[in-house]
Amino acid sequence: MAMRLYTQEEFDDELENIWELTPTDQRTKTTRIWKTKSGHSLSVPQLPADERYPDYYIVAIVEQIKALEG
């Protein structure tokens, strides 16, 4: 099975439009904090601009959302 690789724009678009997350300005060198629609915070990997996001990042983020939103 092929792995999908997301550009930064595609990755952010999926988080915002499909999983209803809102980005914040809070960052570290490797992560950005996003908020769920109920206000919970979660840490999302932030890759260098020239790298693409593997699809399993979305799977891990969805698991975090489900744990937070219960």
N, CA, C and O atoms as a CHARMM CRD file, in Angstrom:
* protein
*
  280
    1    1 MET  N      0.85000  -1.16800   0.00000 PROA 1      0.00000
    2    1 MET  CA     0.00000   0.00000   0.00000 PROA 1      0.00000
    3    1 MET  C      0.90300   1.24100   0.00000 PROA 1      0.00000
    4    1 MET  O      1.87300   1.32300   0.75500 PROA 1      0.00000
    5    2 ALA  N      0.57300   2.16600  -0.83200 PROA 2      0.00000
    6    2 ALA  CA     1.36000   3.40700  -0.94400 PROA 2      0.00000
    7    2 ALA  C      0.99500   4.36500   0.18500 PROA 2      0.00000
    8    2 ALA  O     -0.15100   4.43800   0.62800 PROA 2      0.00000
    9    3 MET  N      1.99800   5.08500   0.62600 PROA 3      0.00000
   10    3 MET  CA     1.78900   6.09200   1.65200 PROA 3      0.00000
   11    3 MET  C      1.59900   7.44600   0.96600 PROA 3      0.00000
   12    3 MET  O      2.33800   7.80000   0.04800 PROA 3      0.00000
   13    4 ARG  N      0.61900   8.17700   1.41900 PROA 4      0.00000
   14    4 ARG  CA     0.41000   9.52000   0.89000 PROA 4      0.00000
   15    4 ARG  C      1.31700  10.48600   1.62500 PROA 4      0.00000
   16    4 ARG  O      1.50100  10.38200   2.83800 PROA 4      0.00000
   17    5 LEU  N      1.88500  11.42800   0.88100 PROA 5      0.00000
   18    5 LEU  CA     2.69000  12.48700   1.45800 PROA 5      0.00000
   19    5 LEU  C      1.99500  13.81900   1.20900 PROA 5      0.00000
   20    5 LEU  O      1.69700  14.16700   0.06600 PROA 5      0.00000
   21    6 TYR  N      1.73700  14.55900   2.27900 PROA 6      0.00000
   22    6 TYR  CA     1.04600  15.83700   2.21300 PROA 6      0.00000
   23    6 TYR  C      2.03800  16.98700   2.14400 PROA 6      0.00000
   24    6 TYR  O      3.07800  16.95400   2.80200 PROA 6      0.00000
   25    7 THR  N      1.72200  18.00300   1.35000 PROA 7      0.00000
   26    7 THR  CA     2.46700  19.25800   1.45100 PROA 7      0.00000
   27    7 THR  C      1.99300  19.94500   2.72800 PROA 7      0.00000
   28    7 THR  O      0.99400  19.53800   3.32100 PROA 7      0.00000
   29    8 GLN  N      2.70200  20.97700   3.14800 PROA 8      0.00000
   30    8 GLN  CA     2.28500  21.73200   4.33900 PROA 8      0.00000
   31    8 GLN  C      0.86000  22.26500   4.15300 PROA 8      0.00000
   32    8 GLN  O      0.04200  22.19400   5.07000 PROA 8      0.00000
   33    9 GLU  N      0.57200  22.78900   2.97700 PROA 9      0.00000
   34    9 GLU  CA    -0.75800  23.34000   2.70300 PROA 9      0.00000
   35    9 GLU  C     -1.83500  22.26500   2.77600 PROA 9      0.00000
   36    9 GLU  O     -2.88800  22.48700   3.37400 PROA 9      0.00000
   37   10 GLU  N     -1.58900  21.11600   2.18300 PROA 10     0.00000
   38   10 GLU  CA    -2.56000  20.01500   2.21200 PROA 10     0.00000
   39   10 GLU  C     -2.77800  19.50700   3.63200 PROA 10     0.00000
   40   10 GLU  O     -3.90700  19.23200   4.03900 PROA 10     0.00000
   41   11 PHE  N     -1.69100  19.38800   4.37200 PROA 11     0.00000
   42   11 PHE  CA    -1.75000  18.91100   5.75300 PROA 11     0.00000
   43   11 PHE  C     -2.58700  19.85600   6.61100 PROA 11     0.00000
   44   11 PHE  O     -3.50400  19.42400   7.31100 PROA 11     0.00000
   45   12 ASP  N     -2.26600  21.14500   6.55300 PROA 12     0.00000
   46   12 ASP  CA    -3.01900  22.13600   7.32400 PROA 12     0.00000
   47   12 ASP  C     -4.48200  22.17900   6.90300 PROA 12     0.00000
   48   12 ASP  O     -5.36700  22.31400   7.74700 PROA 12     0.00000
   49   13 ASP  N     -4.74000  22.06600   5.60400 PROA 13     0.00000
   50   13 ASP  CA    -6.11000  22.08500   5.09100 PROA 13     0.00000
   51   13 ASP  C     -6.90800  20.90900   5.65400 PROA 13     0.00000
   52   13 ASP  O     -8.06000  21.08000   6.05200 PROA 13     0.00000
   53   14 GLU  N     -6.31400  19.72800   5.69100 PROA 14     0.00000
   54   14 GLU  CA    -7.01300  18.56400   6.24500 PROA 14     0.00000
   55   14 GLU  C     -7.30200  18.75700   7.73200 PROA 14     0.00000
   56   14 GLU  O     -8.39700  18.44400   8.19900 PROA 14     0.00000
   57   15 LEU  N     -6.31700  19.27500   8.47800 PROA 15     0.00000
   58   15 LEU  CA    -6.54100  19.49500   9.90700 PROA 15     0.00000
   59   15 LEU  C     -7.67000  20.49300  10.13900 PROA 15     0.00000
   60   15 LEU  O     -8.50500  20.29000  11.02100 PROA 15     0.00000
   61   16 GLU  N     -7.70200  21.55000   9.37100 PROA 16     0.00000
   62   16 GLU  CA    -8.71300  22.59000   9.56300 PROA 16     0.00000
   63   16 GLU  C    -10.09100  22.17800   9.04700 PROA 16     0.00000
   64   16 GLU  O    -11.08400  22.32600   9.75900 PROA 16     0.00000
   65   17 ASN  N    -10.16100  21.66800   7.82900 PROA 17     0.00000
   66   17 ASN  CA   -11.45300  21.44300   7.18900 PROA 17     0.00000
   67   17 ASN  C    -12.07600  20.08500   7.45900 PROA 17     0.00000
   68   17 ASN  O    -13.30100  19.96600   7.47300 PROA 17     0.00000
   69   18 ILE  N    -11.27500  19.07400   7.67100 PROA 18     0.00000
   70   18 ILE  CA   -11.84200  17.75300   7.94000 PROA 18     0.00000
   71   18 ILE  C    -11.92600  17.48100   9.44300 PROA 18     0.00000
   72   18 ILE  O    -12.93200  16.96600   9.92900 PROA 18     0.00000
   73   19 TRP  N    -10.87300  17.82700  10.17000 PROA 19     0.00000
   74   19 TRP  CA   -10.83600  17.51800  11.59500 PROA 19     0.00000
   75   19 TRP  C    -11.18500  18.71100  12.47500 PROA 19     0.00000
   76   19 TRP  O    -11.13500  18.60900  13.70100 PROA 19     0.00000
   77   20 GLU  N    -11.53500  19.82900  11.87200 PROA 20     0.00000
   78   20 GLU  CA   -12.03200  21.02600  12.56000 PROA 20     0.00000
   79   20 GLU  C    -11.08500  21.53400  13.65000 PROA 20     0.00000
   80   20 GLU  O    -11.52300  21.94800  14.72400 PROA 20     0.00000
   81   21 LEU  N     -9.78300  21.49500  13.35800 PROA 21     0.00000
   82   21 LEU  CA    -8.78900  22.04500  14.27600 PROA 21     0.00000
   83   21 LEU  C     -8.47000  23.48100  13.88100 PROA 21     0.00000
   84   21 LEU  O     -8.59300  23.86000  12.71600 PROA 21     0.00000
   85   22 THR  N     -8.06400  24.26500  14.85700 PROA 22     0.00000
   86   22 THR  CA    -7.68800  25.65100  14.62800 PROA 22     0.00000
   87   22 THR  C     -6.24100  25.83800  15.04700 PROA 22     0.00000
   88   22 THR  O     -5.88400  25.52500  16.18300 PROA 22     0.00000
   89   23 PRO  N     -5.39500  26.34600  14.14600 PROA 23     0.00000
   90   23 PRO  CA    -3.99200  26.55500  14.51700 PROA 23     0.00000
   91   23 PRO  C     -3.84400  27.72400  15.47900 PROA 23     0.00000
   92   23 PRO  O     -4.63500  28.66700  15.45600 PROA 23     0.00000
   93   24 THR  N     -2.83100  27.65000  16.31800 PROA 24     0.00000
   94   24 THR  CA    -2.51600  28.76800  17.21000 PROA 24     0.00000
   95   24 THR  C     -1.13600  29.30200  16.82800 PROA 24     0.00000
   96   24 THR  O     -0.46400  28.74500  15.96000 PROA 24     0.00000
   97   25 ASP  N     -0.73000  30.36400  17.47300 PROA 25     0.00000
   98   25 ASP  CA     0.59900  30.92900  17.25300 PROA 25     0.00000
   99   25 ASP  C      1.64200  30.30400  18.18300 PROA 25     0.00000
  100   25 ASP  O      2.81500  30.67500  18.13200 PROA 25     0.00000
  101   26 GLN  N      1.23200  29.37500  19.01900 PROA 26     0.00000
  102   26 GLN  CA     2.15000  28.71800  19.95300 PROA 26     0.00000
  103   26 GLN  C      2.93800  27.64100  19.20900 PROA 26     0.00000
  104   26 GLN  O      2.36100  26.74200  18.59800 PROA 26     0.00000
  105   27 ARG  N      4.26300  27.74900  19.27100 PROA 27     0.00000
  106   27 ARG  CA     5.13400  26.81000  18.55400 PROA 27     0.00000
  107   27 ARG  C      6.37500  26.49400  19.36600 PROA 27     0.00000
  108   27 ARG  O      6.78700  27.24100  20.25400 PROA 27     0.00000
  109   28 THR  N      6.95300  25.34700  19.02000 PROA 28     0.00000
  110   28 THR  CA     8.31100  25.01800  19.44300 PROA 28     0.00000
  111   28 THR  C      9.09600  24.86100  18.14300 PROA 28     0.00000
  112   28 THR  O      8.58500  25.17700  17.06900 PROA 28     0.00000
  113   29 LYS  N     10.32000  24.38100  18.23300 PROA 29     0.00000
  114   29 LYS  CA    11.09600  24.17800  17.01400 PROA 29     0.00000
  115   29 LYS  C     10.49400  23.09700  16.11500 PROA 29     0.00000
  116   29 LYS  O     10.67300  23.13300  14.89800 PROA 29     0.00000
  117   30 THR  N      9.78100  22.13800  16.71000 PROA 30     0.00000
  118   30 THR  CA     9.28700  20.99200  15.93600 PROA 30     0.00000
  119   30 THR  C      7.78000  20.77000  16.00400 PROA 30     0.00000
  120   30 THR  O      7.27100  19.83000  15.39500 PROA 30     0.00000
  121   31 THR  N      7.06100  21.61300  16.73100 PROA 31     0.00000
  122   31 THR  CA     5.61200  21.42500  16.84900 PROA 31     0.00000
  123   31 THR  C      4.86100  22.75300  16.79000 PROA 31     0.00000
  124   31 THR  O      5.42900  23.83300  16.95300 PROA 31     0.00000
  125   32 ARG  N      3.57400  22.62200  16.55200 PROA 32     0.00000
  126   32 ARG  CA     2.65000  23.75700  16.62300 PROA 32     0.00000
  127   32 ARG  C      1.44600  23.28100  17.40800 PROA 32     0.00000
  128   32 ARG  O      1.01600  22.13800  17.25500 PROA 32     0.00000
  129   33 ILE  N      0.90400  24.13700  18.23800 PROA 33     0.00000
  130   33 ILE  CA    -0.28200  23.80100  19.01400 PROA 33     0.00000
  131   33 ILE  C     -1.52000  24.14500  18.19300 PROA 33     0.00000
  132   33 ILE  O     -1.63600  25.24100  17.64400 PROA 33     0.00000
  133   34 TRP  N     -2.42800  23.20100  18.12200 PROA 34     0.00000
  134   34 TRP  CA    -3.71300  23.37400  17.46200 PROA 34     0.00000
  135   34 TRP  C     -4.79000  23.15500  18.50900 PROA 34     0.00000
  136   34 TRP  O     -4.55900  22.46700  19.50400 PROA 34     0.00000
  137   35 LYS  N     -5.96600  23.73500  18.29400 PROA 35     0.00000
  138   35 LYS  CA    -7.09800  23.59600  19.21800 PROA 35     0.00000
  139   35 LYS  C     -8.20100  22.77800  18.55000 PROA 35     0.00000
  140   35 LYS  O     -8.47500  22.92900  17.36000 PROA 35     0.00000
  141   36 THR  N     -8.82200  21.91500  19.33800 PROA 36     0.00000
  142   36 THR  CA    -9.99700  21.19300  18.86100 PROA 36     0.00000
  143   36 THR  C    -11.18700  22.14200  18.91600 PROA 36     0.00000
  144   36 THR  O    -11.09600  23.23100  19.48200 PROA 36     0.00000
  145   37 LYS  N    -12.29800  21.72600  18.32600 PROA 37     0.00000
  146   37 LYS  CA   -13.46000  22.61900  18.32600 PROA 37     0.00000
  147   37 LYS  C    -14.02100  22.84000  19.73300 PROA 37     0.00000
  148   37 LYS  O    -14.73900  23.81300  19.96400 PROA 37     0.00000
  149   38 SER  N    -13.70100  21.94500  20.67500 PROA 38     0.00000
  150   38 SER  CA   -14.15000  22.16100  22.05500 PROA 38     0.00000
  151   38 SER  C    -13.09400  22.85300  22.91200 PROA 38     0.00000
  152   38 SER  O    -13.28800  23.02700  24.11600 PROA 38     0.00000
  153   39 GLY  N    -11.95700  23.25700  22.28900 PROA 39     0.00000
  154   39 GLY  CA   -10.96900  24.05800  22.99300 PROA 39     0.00000
  155   39 GLY  C     -9.77900  23.31800  23.57700 PROA 39     0.00000
  156   39 GLY  O     -8.91400  23.94000  24.19400 PROA 39     0.00000
  157   40 HSD  N     -9.71600  21.99900  23.39500 PROA 40     0.00000
  158   40 HSD  CA    -8.54800  21.24900  23.87000 PROA 40     0.00000
  159   40 HSD  C     -7.34600  21.55300  22.97700 PROA 40     0.00000
  160   40 HSD  O     -7.49000  21.76500  21.77300 PROA 40     0.00000
  161   41 SER  N     -6.16200  21.56900  23.58500 PROA 41     0.00000
  162   41 SER  CA    -4.92700  21.81300  22.83700 PROA 41     0.00000
  163   41 SER  C     -4.24700  20.49400  22.50400 PROA 41     0.00000
  164   41 SER  O     -4.24500  19.56000  23.30500 PROA 41     0.00000
  165   42 LEU  N     -3.67100  20.43300  21.31000 PROA 42     0.00000
  166   42 LEU  CA    -2.85400  19.28400  20.97300 PROA 42     0.00000
  167   42 LEU  C     -1.65300  19.71900  20.16300 PROA 42     0.00000
  168   42 LEU  O     -1.69800  20.69700  19.41600 PROA 42     0.00000
  169   43 SER  N     -0.58600  18.97400  20.32700 PROA 43     0.00000
  170   43 SER  CA     0.68300  19.27900  19.69100 PROA 43     0.00000
  171   43 SER  C      0.77000  18.53100  18.36100 PROA 43     0.00000
  172   43 SER  O      0.56600  17.31900  18.30300 PROA 43     0.00000
  173   44 VAL  N      1.07400  19.26800  17.30100 PROA 44     0.00000
  174   44 VAL  CA     1.14800  18.70200  15.95200 PROA 44     0.00000
  175   44 VAL  C      2.55700  18.92700  15.41300 PROA 44     0.00000
  176   44 VAL  O      3.08700  20.03300  15.51200 PROA 44     0.00000
  177   45 PRO  N      3.17500  17.87700  14.83800 PROA 45     0.00000
  178   45 PRO  CA     4.52100  18.05700  14.28700 PROA 45     0.00000
  179   45 PRO  C      4.56800  19.17300  13.24300 PROA 45     0.00000
  180   45 PRO  O      3.63600  19.34700  12.45800 PROA 45     0.00000
  181   46 GLN  N      5.64800  19.90900  13.24900 PROA 46     0.00000
  182   46 GLN  CA     5.89400  20.98100  12.28400 PROA 46     0.00000
  183   46 GLN  C      7.21000  20.64000  11.59300 PROA 46     0.00000
  184   46 GLN  O      8.27700  20.72900  12.19900 PROA 46     0.00000
  185   47 LEU  N      7.13100  20.25000  10.32700 PROA 47     0.00000
  186   47 LEU  CA     8.31900  19.85400   9.57400 PROA 47     0.00000
  187   47 LEU  C      8.93100  21.05200   8.85700 PROA 47     0.00000
  188   47 LEU  O      8.25800  22.06000   8.63900 PROA 47     0.00000
  189   48 PRO  N     10.20800  20.94200   8.49000 PROA 48     0.00000
  190   48 PRO  CA    10.81100  22.00100   7.67700 PROA 48     0.00000
  191   48 PRO  C     10.03800  22.17800   6.36800 PROA 48     0.00000
  192   48 PRO  O      9.40500  21.23900   5.88600 PROA 48     0.00000
  193   49 ALA  N     10.08900  23.36100   5.80600 PROA 49     0.00000
  194   49 ALA  CA     9.27100  23.71900   4.63700 PROA 49     0.00000
  195   49 ALA  C      9.45000  22.78700   3.44600 PROA 49     0.00000
  196   49 ALA  O      8.50800  22.60000   2.67600 PROA 49     0.00000
  197   50 ASP  N     10.60900  22.20700   3.27300 PROA 50     0.00000
  198   50 ASP  CA    10.86000  21.36000   2.10600 PROA 50     0.00000
  199   50 ASP  C     10.48100  19.89500   2.31400 PROA 50     0.00000
  200   50 ASP  O     10.63500  19.08800   1.39700 PROA 50     0.00000
  201   51 GLU  N      9.99000  19.53600   3.49500 PROA 51     0.00000
  202   51 GLU  CA     9.59900  18.15500   3.76800 PROA 51     0.00000
  203   51 GLU  C      8.09900  17.98600   3.66100 PROA 51     0.00000
  204   51 GLU  O      7.33600  18.93800   3.82700 PROA 51     0.00000
  205   52 ARG  N      7.68200  16.74400   3.37800 PROA 52     0.00000
  206   52 ARG  CA     6.25700  16.41900   3.27800 PROA 52     0.00000
  207   52 ARG  C      5.82500  15.57100   4.46800 PROA 52     0.00000
  208   52 ARG  O      6.62400  14.84500   5.06000 PROA 52     0.00000
  209   53 TYR  N      4.54700  15.68000   4.80000 PROA 53     0.00000
  210   53 TYR  CA     3.98100  14.98300   5.94600 PROA 53     0.00000
  211   53 TYR  C      3.44200  13.61500   5.53300 PROA 53     0.00000
  212   53 TYR  O      2.58600  13.53500   4.65200 PROA 53     0.00000
  213   54 PRO  N      3.93200  12.52700   6.15900 PROA 54     0.00000
  214   54 PRO  CA     3.38200  11.20600   5.85600 PROA 54     0.00000
  215   54 PRO  C      1.96400  11.07300   6.41900 PROA 54     0.00000
  216   54 PRO  O      1.62900  11.68300   7.43400 PROA 54     0.00000
  217   55 ASP  N      1.14800  10.27600   5.75300 PROA 55     0.00000
  218   55 ASP  CA    -0.24900  10.14100   6.15000 PROA 55     0.00000
  219   55 ASP  C     -0.43200   9.59700   7.56500 PROA 55     0.00000
  220   55 ASP  O     -1.45900   9.85900   8.19100 PROA 55     0.00000
  221   56 TYR  N      0.53000   8.85400   8.07800 PROA 56     0.00000
  222   56 TYR  CA     0.35600   8.32500   9.43500 PROA 56     0.00000
  223   56 TYR  C      0.38000   9.43600  10.49400 PROA 56     0.00000
  224   56 TYR  O     -0.04300   9.20300  11.62700 PROA 56     0.00000
  225   57 TYR  N      0.85700  10.62100  10.15700 PROA 57     0.00000
  226   57 TYR  CA     0.75000  11.75200  11.09100 PROA 57     0.00000
  227   57 TYR  C     -0.72500  12.07900  11.34200 PROA 57     0.00000
  228   57 TYR  O     -1.11900  12.36200  12.47300 PROA 57     0.00000
  229   58 ILE  N     -1.52600  12.03800  10.29200 PROA 58     0.00000
  230   58 ILE  CA    -2.96100  12.30800  10.44400 PROA 58     0.00000
  231   58 ILE  C     -3.59100  11.26900  11.36500 PROA 58     0.00000
  232   58 ILE  O     -4.38700  11.61100  12.23900 PROA 58     0.00000
  233   59 VAL  N     -3.23400  10.00300  11.17000 PROA 59     0.00000
  234   59 VAL  CA    -3.77500   8.92600  12.00500 PROA 59     0.00000
  235   59 VAL  C     -3.45700   9.19100  13.48000 PROA 59     0.00000
  236   59 VAL  O     -4.33100   9.05600  14.33600 PROA 59     0.00000
  237   60 ALA  N     -2.22300   9.56500  13.77400 PROA 60     0.00000
  238   60 ALA  CA    -1.82500   9.84600  15.16000 PROA 60     0.00000
  239   60 ALA  C     -2.57500  11.05100  15.72600 PROA 60     0.00000
  240   60 ALA  O     -2.95900  11.05400  16.89600 PROA 60     0.00000
  241   61 ILE  N     -2.78000  12.06100  14.90600 PROA 61     0.00000
  242   61 ILE  CA    -3.50300  13.26200  15.34900 PROA 61     0.00000
  243   61 ILE  C     -4.96100  12.93100  15.62800 PROA 61     0.00000
  244   61 ILE  O     -5.52600  13.40300  16.61500 PROA 61     0.00000
  245   62 VAL  N     -5.57200  12.13000  14.77600 PROA 62     0.00000
  246   62 VAL  CA    -6.96900  11.71500  14.98600 PROA 62     0.00000
  247   62 VAL  C     -7.09900  10.92800  16.29100 PROA 62     0.00000
  248   62 VAL  O     -8.08700  11.07800  17.01000 PROA 62     0.00000
  249   63 GLU  N     -6.11800  10.10200  16.59400 PROA 63     0.00000
  250   63 GLU  CA    -6.14300   9.36600  17.87600 PROA 63     0.00000
  251   63 GLU  C     -6.10100  10.34000  19.03600 PROA 63     0.00000
  252   63 GLU  O     -6.80200  10.14200  20.02900 PROA 63     0.00000
  253   64 GLN  N     -5.29100  11.39200  18.93500 PROA 64     0.00000
  254   64 GLN  CA    -5.24000  12.41100  19.98400 PROA 64     0.00000
  255   64 GLN  C     -6.58600  13.11400  20.11800 PROA 64     0.00000
  256   64 GLN  O     -7.07400  13.33700  21.22600 PROA 64     0.00000
  257   65 ILE  N     -7.17800  13.46000  18.97900 PROA 65     0.00000
  258   65 ILE  CA    -8.49000  14.13800  18.99900 PROA 65     0.00000
  259   65 ILE  C     -9.51400  13.27300  19.69900 PROA 65     0.00000
  260   65 ILE  O    -10.25100  13.75900  20.55700 PROA 65     0.00000
  261   66 LYS  N     -9.57500  12.00300  19.35200 PROA 66     0.00000
  262   66 LYS  CA   -10.55300  11.08500  19.96300 PROA 66     0.00000
  263   66 LYS  C    -10.31900  10.95200  21.45800 PROA 66     0.00000
  264   66 LYS  O    -11.27600  10.89000  22.22900 PROA 66     0.00000
  265   67 ALA  N     -9.06300  10.90800  21.88000 PROA 67     0.00000
  266   67 ALA  CA    -8.77200  10.80600  23.30900 PROA 67     0.00000
  267   67 ALA  C     -9.18900  12.07600  24.05400 PROA 67     0.00000
  268   67 ALA  O     -9.70500  12.00400  25.16900 PROA 67     0.00000
  269   68 LEU  N     -8.96800  13.22400  23.44100 PROA 68     0.00000
  270   68 LEU  CA    -9.32400  14.50000  24.07500 PROA 68     0.00000
  271   68 LEU  C    -10.81700  14.75500  24.07500 PROA 68     0.00000
  272   68 LEU  O    -11.37300  15.24400  25.05900 PROA 68     0.00000
  273   69 GLU  N    -11.46000  14.42500  22.97700 PROA 69     0.00000
  274   69 GLU  CA   -12.87400  14.73600  22.83100 PROA 69     0.00000
  275   69 GLU  C    -13.76900  13.65900  23.43400 PROA 69     0.00000
  276   69 GLU  O    -14.94700  13.89400  23.70100 PROA 69     0.00000
  277   70 GLY  N    -13.19800  12.47800  23.64500 PROA 70     0.00000
  278   70 GLY  CA   -13.88600  11.35200  24.28000 PROA 70     0.00000
  279   70 GLY  C    -15.24300  11.16000  23.79300 PROA 70     0.00000
  280   70 GLY  O    -15.93700  10.24800  24.24200 PROA 70     0.00000
